[in-house]
């Protein structure tokens, strides 16, 4: 279990994360959503101990996380937005280098690498250097590298950024399987469809604060399950209704162009934050 208690990070005179309280249950797939500058990456960086909180605390399984707690840090693996791998190394070399950093015996590194490459569908590409891999393959390799230490918690900061649609869906399937194995996953993403499809619960974040925490389905239900988009000279205006009948009744009174559709998690965020995700 991950628990954030009044977690705060201040840079100079700017508050990036503003006294957030949050509990993520063991085995949960949790999404952290928000626009650029909302505080998502800063939160991930504090959970990985890359950054220290200005105030507040982080507990892992009810124990206080700090840079000195190697036992707790070993439960956590992080996948960042950047491709942090040497371009002249091949996949096997990347995995062995990572394993040696954590003093894992070579025999175990190689056995675990075989297992992870098979799991991620990378075995036939293992001898390619990093510079020759597609973006999707690089992301999968970063997942394999993160899993080498057998973590209990996986922190994913924009894991599908830059991927094409097919690679993104492959990554979704990979992450679902990991979560089904009991790994707790905290995901930050700008792809709202991704969070709606994968996450058990999501937290909406803006200006360093959590504005709502709930299941995607319940957040959509609270806004209204059906949306009517009306095209006006100033742009599209959306109205939300709890039932299809109410939406159709409203639709029948509109003379201009309009559409009826299901409400999405992006609608929820736009209504709360007042702007689209970047």
PDB file of C-alpha atoms in Angstrom:
ATOM      1  CA  UNK A   1       0.000   0.000   0.000  1.00  0.00           C
ATOM      2  CA  UNK A   2       1.152   3.533  -0.816  1.00  0.00           C
ATOM      3  CA  UNK A   3       0.044   6.366   1.431  1.00  0.00           C
ATOM      4  CA  UNK A   4       0.716  10.056   0.826  1.00  0.00           C
ATOM      5  CA  UNK A   5       0.172  12.302   3.832  1.00  0.00           C
ATOM      6  CA  UNK A   6       0.037  16.052   3.181  1.00  0.00           C
ATOM      7  CA  UNK A   7       2.713  15.558   0.531  1.00  0.00           C
ATOM      8  CA  UNK A   8       4.089  18.929  -0.581  1.00  0.00           C
ATOM      9  CA  UNK A   9       6.878  20.071  -2.896  1.00  0.00           C
ATOM     10  CA  UNK A  10       7.862  23.708  -3.276  1.00  0.00           C
ATOM     11  CA  UNK A  11      10.383  25.006  -5.817  1.00  0.00           C
ATOM     12  CA  UNK A  12      11.506  28.545  -4.940  1.00  0.00           C
ATOM     13  CA  UNK A  13       8.151  30.337  -4.577  1.00  0.00           C
ATOM     14  CA  UNK A  14       6.137  27.848  -6.639  1.00  0.00           C
ATOM     15  CA  UNK A  15       4.142  24.991  -5.100  1.00  0.00           C
ATOM     16  CA  UNK A  16       4.292  22.029  -7.495  1.00  0.00           C
ATOM     17  CA  UNK A  17       2.481  19.572  -5.187  1.00  0.00           C
ATOM     18  CA  UNK A  18       0.141  21.046  -2.612  1.00  0.00           C
ATOM     19  CA  UNK A  19      -0.498  18.957   0.536  1.00  0.00           C
ATOM     20  CA  UNK A  20      -2.053  15.948  -1.178  1.00  0.00           C
ATOM     21  CA  UNK A  21      -3.465  12.997   0.764  1.00  0.00           C
ATOM     22  CA  UNK A  22      -3.911   9.736  -1.099  1.00  0.00           C
ATOM     23  CA  UNK A  23      -4.013   5.985  -0.455  1.00  0.00           C
ATOM     24  CA  UNK A  24      -3.271   3.493  -3.246  1.00  0.00           C
ATOM     25  CA  UNK A  25      -4.125  -0.077  -2.293  1.00  0.00           C
ATOM     26  CA  UNK A  26      -1.809  -3.020  -2.873  1.00  0.00           C
ATOM     27  CA  UNK A  27      -2.503  -4.558  -6.280  1.00  0.00           C
ATOM     28  CA  UNK A  28      -4.382  -1.503  -7.530  1.00  0.00           C
ATOM     29  CA  UNK A  29      -3.966   0.007 -10.992  1.00  0.00           C
ATOM     30  CA  UNK A  30      -4.134   3.723 -10.247  1.00  0.00           C
ATOM     31  CA  UNK A  31      -4.055   6.669 -12.658  1.00  0.00           C
ATOM     32  CA  UNK A  32      -2.852  10.210 -12.002  1.00  0.00           C
ATOM     33  CA  UNK A  33      -4.290  12.597 -14.590  1.00  0.00           C
ATOM     34  CA  UNK A  34      -3.710  16.260 -15.243  1.00  0.00           C
ATOM     35  CA  UNK A  35      -2.364  18.838 -17.696  1.00  0.00           C
ATOM     36  CA  UNK A  36       1.294  19.757 -18.050  1.00  0.00           C
ATOM     37  CA  UNK A  37       2.461  21.385 -14.831  1.00  0.00           C
ATOM     38  CA  UNK A  38      -0.228  19.752 -12.687  1.00  0.00           C
ATOM     39  CA  UNK A  39       2.355  18.078 -10.430  1.00  0.00           C
ATOM     40  CA  UNK A  40       2.161  14.490 -11.700  1.00  0.00           C
ATOM     41  CA  UNK A  41       5.832  13.970 -12.524  1.00  0.00           C
ATOM     42  CA  UNK A  42       6.899  15.735  -9.329  1.00  0.00           C
ATOM     43  CA  UNK A  43       4.731  13.320  -7.343  1.00  0.00           C
ATOM     44  CA  UNK A  44       6.295  10.339  -9.148  1.00  0.00           C
ATOM     45  CA  UNK A  45       9.771  11.775  -8.494  1.00  0.00           C
ATOM     46  CA  UNK A  46       9.064  11.985  -4.754  1.00  0.00           C
ATOM     47  CA  UNK A  47       7.733   8.424  -4.711  1.00  0.00           C
ATOM     48  CA  UNK A  48      10.959   7.265  -6.357  1.00  0.00           C
ATOM     49  CA  UNK A  49      12.994   9.396  -3.856  1.00  0.00           C
ATOM     50  CA  UNK A  50      14.589  11.287  -6.758  1.00  0.00           C
ATOM     51  CA  UNK A  51      13.095  14.384  -5.115  1.00  0.00           C
ATOM     52  CA  UNK A  52      12.574  14.896  -1.400  1.00  0.00           C
ATOM     53  CA  UNK A  53       9.286  16.377  -0.136  1.00  0.00           C
ATOM     54  CA  UNK A  54       9.283  19.916   1.222  1.00  0.00           C
ATOM     55  CA  UNK A  55       6.854  18.614   3.834  1.00  0.00           C
ATOM     56  CA  UNK A  56       4.559  15.660   4.380  1.00  0.00           C
ATOM     57  CA  UNK A  57       5.490  12.014   4.054  1.00  0.00           C
ATOM     58  CA  UNK A  58       5.204   8.863   1.967  1.00  0.00           C
ATOM     59  CA  UNK A  59       4.509   5.473   3.531  1.00  0.00           C
ATOM     60  CA  UNK A  60       5.058   2.133   1.807  1.00  0.00           C
ATOM     61  CA  UNK A  61       3.242  -0.690   3.588  1.00  0.00           C
ATOM     62  CA  UNK A  62       2.865   1.646   6.603  1.00  0.00           C
ATOM     63  CA  UNK A  63       6.606   2.366   6.823  1.00  0.00           C
ATOM     64  CA  UNK A  64       8.133   5.786   6.150  1.00  0.00           C
ATOM     65  CA  UNK A  65       9.916   5.987   2.799  1.00  0.00           C
ATOM     66  CA  UNK A  66      13.286   7.750   2.690  1.00  0.00           C
ATOM     67  CA  UNK A  67      16.478   7.532   0.654  1.00  0.00           C
ATOM     68  CA  UNK A  68      18.048   5.494   3.453  1.00  0.00           C
ATOM     69  CA  UNK A  69      15.353   2.805   3.360  1.00  0.00           C
ATOM     70  CA  UNK A  70      16.854   0.534   0.711  1.00  0.00           C
ATOM     71  CA  UNK A  71      14.443  -2.242   1.656  1.00  0.00           C
ATOM     72  CA  UNK A  72      11.476  -0.046   0.723  1.00  0.00           C
ATOM     73  CA  UNK A  73      13.146   1.442  -2.354  1.00  0.00           C
ATOM     74  CA  UNK A  74      13.752  -2.061  -3.703  1.00  0.00           C
ATOM     75  CA  UNK A  75       9.993  -2.615  -3.775  1.00  0.00           C
ATOM     76  CA  UNK A  76       9.678   0.212  -6.333  1.00  0.00           C
ATOM     77  CA  UNK A  77      10.677   0.458  -9.999  1.00  0.00           C
ATOM     78  CA  UNK A  78      10.240   3.549 -12.149  1.00  0.00           C
ATOM     79  CA  UNK A  79       9.758   3.982 -15.890  1.00  0.00           C
ATOM     80  CA  UNK A  80      10.333   7.585 -16.919  1.00  0.00           C
ATOM     81  CA  UNK A  81       9.255   9.518 -20.005  1.00  0.00           C
ATOM     82  CA  UNK A  82      12.802   9.610 -21.389  1.00  0.00           C
ATOM     83  CA  UNK A  83      14.631   6.726 -23.069  1.00  0.00           C
ATOM     84  CA  UNK A  84      17.434   6.428 -20.513  1.00  0.00           C
ATOM     85  CA  UNK A  85      19.449   3.705 -22.258  1.00  0.00           C
ATOM     86  CA  UNK A  86      22.786   3.719 -24.080  1.00  0.00           C
ATOM     87  CA  UNK A  87      22.174   3.657 -27.812  1.00  0.00           C
ATOM     88  CA  UNK A  88      25.166   1.403 -28.636  1.00  0.00           C
ATOM     89  CA  UNK A  89      24.116  -1.436 -26.300  1.00  0.00           C
ATOM     90  CA  UNK A  90      21.827  -4.316 -27.255  1.00  0.00           C
ATOM     91  CA  UNK A  91      18.904  -5.572 -25.152  1.00  0.00           C
ATOM     92  CA  UNK A  92      20.865  -8.292 -23.351  1.00  0.00           C
ATOM     93  CA  UNK A  93      23.569  -5.799 -22.410  1.00  0.00           C
ATOM     94  CA  UNK A  94      20.987  -3.361 -21.060  1.00  0.00           C
ATOM     95  CA  UNK A  95      19.489  -6.054 -18.852  1.00  0.00           C
ATOM     96  CA  UNK A  96      22.835  -7.348 -17.603  1.00  0.00           C
ATOM     97  CA  UNK A  97      24.042  -3.830 -16.820  1.00  0.00           C
ATOM     98  CA  UNK A  98      20.846  -3.144 -14.853  1.00  0.00           C
ATOM     99  CA  UNK A  99      21.144  -6.411 -12.943  1.00  0.00           C
ATOM    100  CA  UNK A 100      24.749  -5.759 -11.972  1.00  0.00           C
ATOM    101  CA  UNK A 101      23.762  -2.346 -10.587  1.00  0.00           C
ATOM    102  CA  UNK A 102      21.494  -4.218  -8.143  1.00  0.00           C
ATOM    103  CA  UNK A 103      24.076  -6.968  -7.432  1.00  0.00           C
ATOM    104  CA  UNK A 104      21.866  -9.652  -8.969  1.00  0.00           C
ATOM    105  CA  UNK A 105      23.803 -12.859  -9.786  1.00  0.00           C
ATOM    106  CA  UNK A 106      24.569 -13.181 -13.512  1.00  0.00           C
ATOM    107  CA  UNK A 107      22.774 -16.526 -13.771  1.00  0.00           C
ATOM    108  CA  UNK A 108      19.597 -15.001 -12.343  1.00  0.00           C
ATOM    109  CA  UNK A 109      19.896 -11.935 -14.601  1.00  0.00           C
ATOM    110  CA  UNK A 110      20.015 -14.153 -17.682  1.00  0.00           C
ATOM    111  CA  UNK A 111      17.190 -16.431 -16.578  1.00  0.00           C
ATOM    112  CA  UNK A 112      15.002 -13.472 -15.682  1.00  0.00           C
ATOM    113  CA  UNK A 113      15.881 -11.758 -18.980  1.00  0.00           C
ATOM    114  CA  UNK A 114      14.714 -14.819 -20.944  1.00  0.00           C
ATOM    115  CA  UNK A 115      11.435 -14.823 -19.033  1.00  0.00           C
ATOM    116  CA  UNK A 116      10.804 -11.088 -19.432  1.00  0.00           C
ATOM    117  CA  UNK A 117      11.721 -10.937 -23.122  1.00  0.00           C
ATOM    118  CA  UNK A 118       9.337 -13.803 -23.835  1.00  0.00           C
ATOM    119  CA  UNK A 119       6.635 -12.071 -21.805  1.00  0.00           C
ATOM    120  CA  UNK A 120       7.082  -8.779 -23.693  1.00  0.00           C
ATOM    121  CA  UNK A 121       7.535 -10.353 -27.129  1.00  0.00           C
ATOM    122  CA  UNK A 122      11.099  -9.061 -27.521  1.00  0.00           C
ATOM    123  CA  UNK A 123      13.098 -12.298 -27.816  1.00  0.00           C
ATOM    124  CA  UNK A 124      13.625 -12.135 -31.589  1.00  0.00           C
ATOM    125  CA  UNK A 125      14.890  -8.529 -31.335  1.00  0.00           C
ATOM    126  CA  UNK A 126      17.268  -8.990 -28.414  1.00  0.00           C
ATOM    127  CA  UNK A 127      20.493  -8.577 -30.421  1.00  0.00           C
ATOM    128  CA  UNK A 128      19.480  -5.231 -31.927  1.00  0.00           C
ATOM    129  CA  UNK A 129      21.174  -2.128 -30.543  1.00  0.00           C
ATOM    130  CA  UNK A 130      18.909   0.397 -28.868  1.00  0.00           C
ATOM    131  CA  UNK A 131      19.258   2.904 -31.703  1.00  0.00           C
ATOM    132  CA  UNK A 132      17.701   0.358 -34.101  1.00  0.00           C
ATOM    133  CA  UNK A 133      14.601  -0.295 -31.984  1.00  0.00           C
ATOM    134  CA  UNK A 134      11.200   1.244 -32.609  1.00  0.00           C
ATOM    135  CA  UNK A 135       9.684   3.484 -29.959  1.00  0.00           C
ATOM    136  CA  UNK A 136       7.345   0.693 -28.866  1.00  0.00           C
ATOM    137  CA  UNK A 137      10.204  -1.793 -28.479  1.00  0.00           C
ATOM    138  CA  UNK A 138      12.181   0.699 -26.416  1.00  0.00           C
ATOM    139  CA  UNK A 139       9.220   1.185 -24.080  1.00  0.00           C
ATOM    140  CA  UNK A 140       8.771  -2.571 -23.694  1.00  0.00           C
ATOM    141  CA  UNK A 141      12.480  -2.951 -22.933  1.00  0.00           C
ATOM    142  CA  UNK A 142      12.183  -0.249 -20.262  1.00  0.00           C
ATOM    143  CA  UNK A 143       9.368  -2.266 -18.692  1.00  0.00           C
ATOM    144  CA  UNK A 144      11.521  -5.419 -18.762  1.00  0.00           C
ATOM    145  CA  UNK A 145      14.422  -3.548 -17.206  1.00  0.00           C
ATOM    146  CA  UNK A 146      12.171  -2.194 -14.462  1.00  0.00           C
ATOM    147  CA  UNK A 147      10.821  -5.692 -13.731  1.00  0.00           C
ATOM    148  CA  UNK A 148      14.256  -7.289 -13.469  1.00  0.00           C
ATOM    149  CA  UNK A 149      14.422  -6.558  -9.727  1.00  0.00           C
ATOM    150  CA  UNK A 150      10.950  -8.114  -9.179  1.00  0.00           C
ATOM    151  CA  UNK A 151       9.345  -4.952  -7.743  1.00  0.00           C
ATOM    152  CA  UNK A 152       6.010  -4.827  -5.953  1.00  0.00           C
ATOM    153  CA  UNK A 153       5.256  -1.297  -7.151  1.00  0.00           C
ATOM    154  CA  UNK A 154       5.669   0.051 -10.687  1.00  0.00           C
ATOM    155  CA  UNK A 155       5.670   3.823 -11.272  1.00  0.00           C
ATOM    156  CA  UNK A 156       4.944   4.724 -14.902  1.00  0.00           C
ATOM    157  CA  UNK A 157       5.380   8.308 -16.074  1.00  0.00           C
ATOM    158  CA  UNK A 158       3.809   8.632 -19.548  1.00  0.00           C
ATOM    159  CA  UNK A 159       4.751   5.043 -20.550  1.00  0.00           C
ATOM    160  CA  UNK A 160       3.106   5.189 -23.998  1.00  0.00           C
ATOM    161  CA  UNK A 161       4.183   8.708 -25.006  1.00  0.00           C
ATOM    162  CA  UNK A 162       5.093   8.761 -28.700  1.00  0.00           C
ATOM    163  CA  UNK A 163       3.791   5.275 -29.418  1.00  0.00           C
ATOM    164  CA  UNK A 164       1.578   4.490 -32.391  1.00  0.00           C
ATOM    165  CA  UNK A 165      -1.896   3.090 -31.748  1.00  0.00           C
ATOM    166  CA  UNK A 166      -0.930  -0.574 -32.176  1.00  0.00           C
ATOM    167  CA  UNK A 167       2.133  -0.331 -29.913  1.00  0.00           C
ATOM    168  CA  UNK A 168       0.067   1.507 -27.319  1.00  0.00           C
ATOM    169  CA  UNK A 169      -2.532  -1.279 -27.212  1.00  0.00           C
ATOM    170  CA  UNK A 170       0.243  -3.865 -26.898  1.00  0.00           C
ATOM    171  CA  UNK A 171       1.627  -1.952 -23.934  1.00  0.00           C
ATOM    172  CA  UNK A 172      -1.852  -1.816 -22.363  1.00  0.00           C
ATOM    173  CA  UNK A 173      -2.106  -5.611 -22.558  1.00  0.00           C
ATOM    174  CA  UNK A 174       1.359  -5.942 -21.032  1.00  0.00           C
ATOM    175  CA  UNK A 175       0.465  -3.671 -18.121  1.00  0.00           C
ATOM    176  CA  UNK A 176      -2.834  -5.459 -17.505  1.00  0.00           C
ATOM    177  CA  UNK A 177      -0.997  -8.768 -17.225  1.00  0.00           C
ATOM    178  CA  UNK A 178       1.491  -7.283 -14.766  1.00  0.00           C
ATOM    179  CA  UNK A 179      -1.315  -5.930 -12.624  1.00  0.00           C
ATOM    180  CA  UNK A 180      -3.081  -9.302 -12.709  1.00  0.00           C
ATOM    181  CA  UNK A 181       0.119 -10.777 -11.257  1.00  0.00           C
ATOM    182  CA  UNK A 182      -0.337  -8.525  -8.218  1.00  0.00           C
ATOM    183  CA  UNK A 183       1.966  -5.613  -9.043  1.00  0.00           C
ATOM    184  CA  UNK A 184       0.684  -2.243  -7.856  1.00  0.00           C
ATOM    185  CA  UNK A 185       0.823   0.247 -10.738  1.00  0.00           C
ATOM    186  CA  UNK A 186       0.723   4.037 -10.570  1.00  0.00           C
ATOM    187  CA  UNK A 187       0.339   5.553 -14.014  1.00  0.00           C
ATOM    188  CA  UNK A 188       0.533   9.154 -15.177  1.00  0.00           C
ATOM    189  CA  UNK A 189      -0.797   9.806 -18.658  1.00  0.00           C
ATOM    190  CA  UNK A 190      -2.243  12.415 -20.994  1.00  0.00           C
ATOM    191  CA  UNK A 191      -4.150   9.713 -22.867  1.00  0.00           C
ATOM    192  CA  UNK A 192      -7.508   9.719 -21.115  1.00  0.00           C
ATOM    193  CA  UNK A 193      -8.684   6.634 -23.014  1.00  0.00           C
ATOM    194  CA  UNK A 194      -5.683   4.830 -21.538  1.00  0.00           C
ATOM    195  CA  UNK A 195      -6.639   5.675 -17.967  1.00  0.00           C
ATOM    196  CA  UNK A 196     -10.309   4.879 -18.563  1.00  0.00           C
ATOM    197  CA  UNK A 197      -9.409   1.470 -19.984  1.00  0.00           C
ATOM    198  CA  UNK A 198      -6.708   0.430 -17.508  1.00  0.00           C
ATOM    199  CA  UNK A 199      -7.224   2.053 -14.129  1.00  0.00           C
ATOM    200  CA  UNK A 200      -9.317   0.843 -11.210  1.00  0.00           C
ATOM    201  CA  UNK A 201      -9.311   4.391  -9.832  1.00  0.00           C
ATOM    202  CA  UNK A 202      -7.963   7.744 -10.997  1.00  0.00           C
ATOM    203  CA  UNK A 203      -7.027  10.999  -9.304  1.00  0.00           C
ATOM    204  CA  UNK A 204      -7.619  14.232 -11.186  1.00  0.00           C
ATOM    205  CA  UNK A 205      -4.814  16.696 -10.479  1.00  0.00           C
ATOM    206  CA  UNK A 206      -4.541  20.387 -11.290  1.00  0.00           C
ATOM    207  CA  UNK A 207      -2.243  23.125  -9.960  1.00  0.00           C
ATOM    208  CA  UNK A 208      -0.637  20.646  -7.570  1.00  0.00           C
ATOM    209  CA  UNK A 209      -3.919  19.632  -5.922  1.00  0.00           C
ATOM    210  CA  UNK A 210      -6.147  16.569  -6.210  1.00  0.00           C
ATOM    211  CA  UNK A 211      -9.571  17.670  -7.402  1.00  0.00           C
ATOM    212  CA  UNK A 212     -11.273  14.265  -7.297  1.00  0.00           C
ATOM    213  CA  UNK A 213     -10.431  10.591  -6.699  1.00  0.00           C
ATOM    214  CA  UNK A 214     -12.790   7.836  -7.839  1.00  0.00           C
ATOM    215  CA  UNK A 215     -13.352   5.055 -10.347  1.00  0.00           C
ATOM    216  CA  UNK A 216     -13.613   6.194 -13.987  1.00  0.00           C
ATOM    217  CA  UNK A 217     -17.155   4.818 -14.178  1.00  0.00           C
ATOM    218  CA  UNK A 218     -18.313   6.681 -11.088  1.00  0.00           C
ATOM    219  CA  UNK A 219     -16.722   9.952 -12.201  1.00  0.00           C
ATOM    220  CA  UNK A 220     -18.533   9.664 -15.522  1.00  0.00           C
ATOM    221  CA  UNK A 221     -21.787   8.783 -13.772  1.00  0.00           C
ATOM    222  CA  UNK A 222     -21.530  11.848 -11.538  1.00  0.00           C
ATOM    223  CA  UNK A 223     -21.149  14.108 -14.576  1.00  0.00           C
ATOM    224  CA  UNK A 224     -23.804  12.330 -16.629  1.00  0.00           C
ATOM    225  CA  UNK A 225     -23.552   9.180 -18.717  1.00  0.00           C
ATOM    226  CA  UNK A 226     -24.691  10.842 -21.972  1.00  0.00           C
ATOM    227  CA  UNK A 227     -23.369  13.957 -23.668  1.00  0.00           C
ATOM    228  CA  UNK A 228     -24.928  16.225 -26.273  1.00  0.00           C
ATOM    229  CA  UNK A 229     -22.417  18.254 -28.306  1.00  0.00           C
ATOM    230  CA  UNK A 230     -23.920  21.354 -29.893  1.00  0.00           C
ATOM    231  CA  UNK A 231     -21.960  23.178 -32.609  1.00  0.00           C
ATOM    232  CA  UNK A 232     -22.159  26.927 -32.062  1.00  0.00           C
ATOM    233  CA  UNK A 233     -20.351  29.842 -33.752  1.00  0.00           C
ATOM    234  CA  UNK A 234     -18.017  30.143 -30.732  1.00  0.00           C
ATOM    235  CA  UNK A 235     -17.296  26.405 -30.701  1.00  0.00           C
ATOM    236  CA  UNK A 236     -18.734  23.136 -29.391  1.00  0.00           C
ATOM    237  CA  UNK A 237     -20.815  23.254 -26.227  1.00  0.00           C
ATOM    238  CA  UNK A 238     -21.409  20.019 -24.335  1.00  0.00           C
ATOM    239  CA  UNK A 239     -24.284  19.232 -22.001  1.00  0.00           C
ATOM    240  CA  UNK A 240     -24.465  16.097 -19.844  1.00  0.00           C
ATOM    241  CA  UNK A 241     -27.461  14.000 -18.805  1.00  0.00           C
ATOM    242  CA  UNK A 242     -27.925  10.990 -16.496  1.00  0.00           C
ATOM    243  CA  UNK A 243     -30.105   9.076 -18.980  1.00  0.00           C
ATOM    244  CA  UNK A 244     -30.491   8.691 -22.731  1.00  0.00           C
ATOM    245  CA  UNK A 245     -34.118   9.852 -22.622  1.00  0.00           C
ATOM    246  CA  UNK A 246     -33.188  13.211 -21.066  1.00  0.00           C
ATOM    247  CA  UNK A 247     -30.400  13.664 -23.602  1.00  0.00           C
ATOM    248  CA  UNK A 248     -32.711  12.885 -26.526  1.00  0.00           C
ATOM    249  CA  UNK A 249     -35.353  15.255 -25.173  1.00  0.00           C
ATOM    250  CA  UNK A 250     -32.796  18.064 -25.039  1.00  0.00           C
ATOM    251  CA  UNK A 251     -31.469  17.094 -28.472  1.00  0.00           C
ATOM    252  CA  UNK A 252     -34.917  17.348 -30.048  1.00  0.00           C
ATOM    253  CA  UNK A 253     -35.145  21.011 -29.072  1.00  0.00           C
ATOM    254  CA  UNK A 254     -31.902  22.004 -30.792  1.00  0.00           C
ATOM    255  CA  UNK A 255     -32.151  23.398 -34.337  1.00  0.00           C
ATOM    256  CA  UNK A 256     -28.470  23.471 -35.220  1.00  0.00           C
ATOM    257  CA  UNK A 257     -25.911  20.694 -35.680  1.00  0.00           C
ATOM    258  CA  UNK A 258     -25.502  18.400 -32.678  1.00  0.00           C
ATOM    259  CA  UNK A 259     -24.513  14.875 -31.705  1.00  0.00           C
ATOM    260  CA  UNK A 260     -25.375  12.415 -28.936  1.00  0.00           C
ATOM    261  CA  UNK A 261     -22.590  10.279 -27.475  1.00  0.00           C
ATOM    262  CA  UNK A 262     -21.390   8.509 -24.338  1.00  0.00           C
ATOM    263  CA  UNK A 263     -19.607  10.689 -21.804  1.00  0.00           C
ATOM    264  CA  UNK A 264     -15.895   9.960 -21.377  1.00  0.00           C
ATOM    265  CA  UNK A 265     -13.349  10.466 -18.639  1.00  0.00           C
ATOM    266  CA  UNK A 266     -11.873  13.332 -20.669  1.00  0.00           C
ATOM    267  CA  UNK A 267     -15.210  15.141 -20.375  1.00  0.00           C
ATOM    268  CA  UNK A 268     -14.958  14.818 -16.605  1.00  0.00           C
ATOM    269  CA  UNK A 269     -11.501  16.334 -16.550  1.00  0.00           C
ATOM    270  CA  UNK A 270     -12.383  19.147 -18.939  1.00  0.00           C
ATOM    271  CA  UNK A 271     -15.369  20.093 -16.793  1.00  0.00           C
ATOM    272  CA  UNK A 272     -13.301  20.087 -13.602  1.00  0.00           C
ATOM    273  CA  UNK A 273     -10.064  21.605 -14.861  1.00  0.00           C
ATOM    274  CA  UNK A 274     -11.592  23.900 -17.462  1.00  0.00           C
ATOM    275  CA  UNK A 275      -9.101  22.970 -20.161  1.00  0.00           C
ATOM    276  CA  UNK A 276      -8.120  20.011 -22.321  1.00  0.00           C
ATOM    277  CA  UNK A 277      -5.161  17.855 -21.444  1.00  0.00           C
ATOM    278  CA  UNK A 278      -2.113  18.643 -23.513  1.00  0.00           C
TER     279      UNK A 278
END
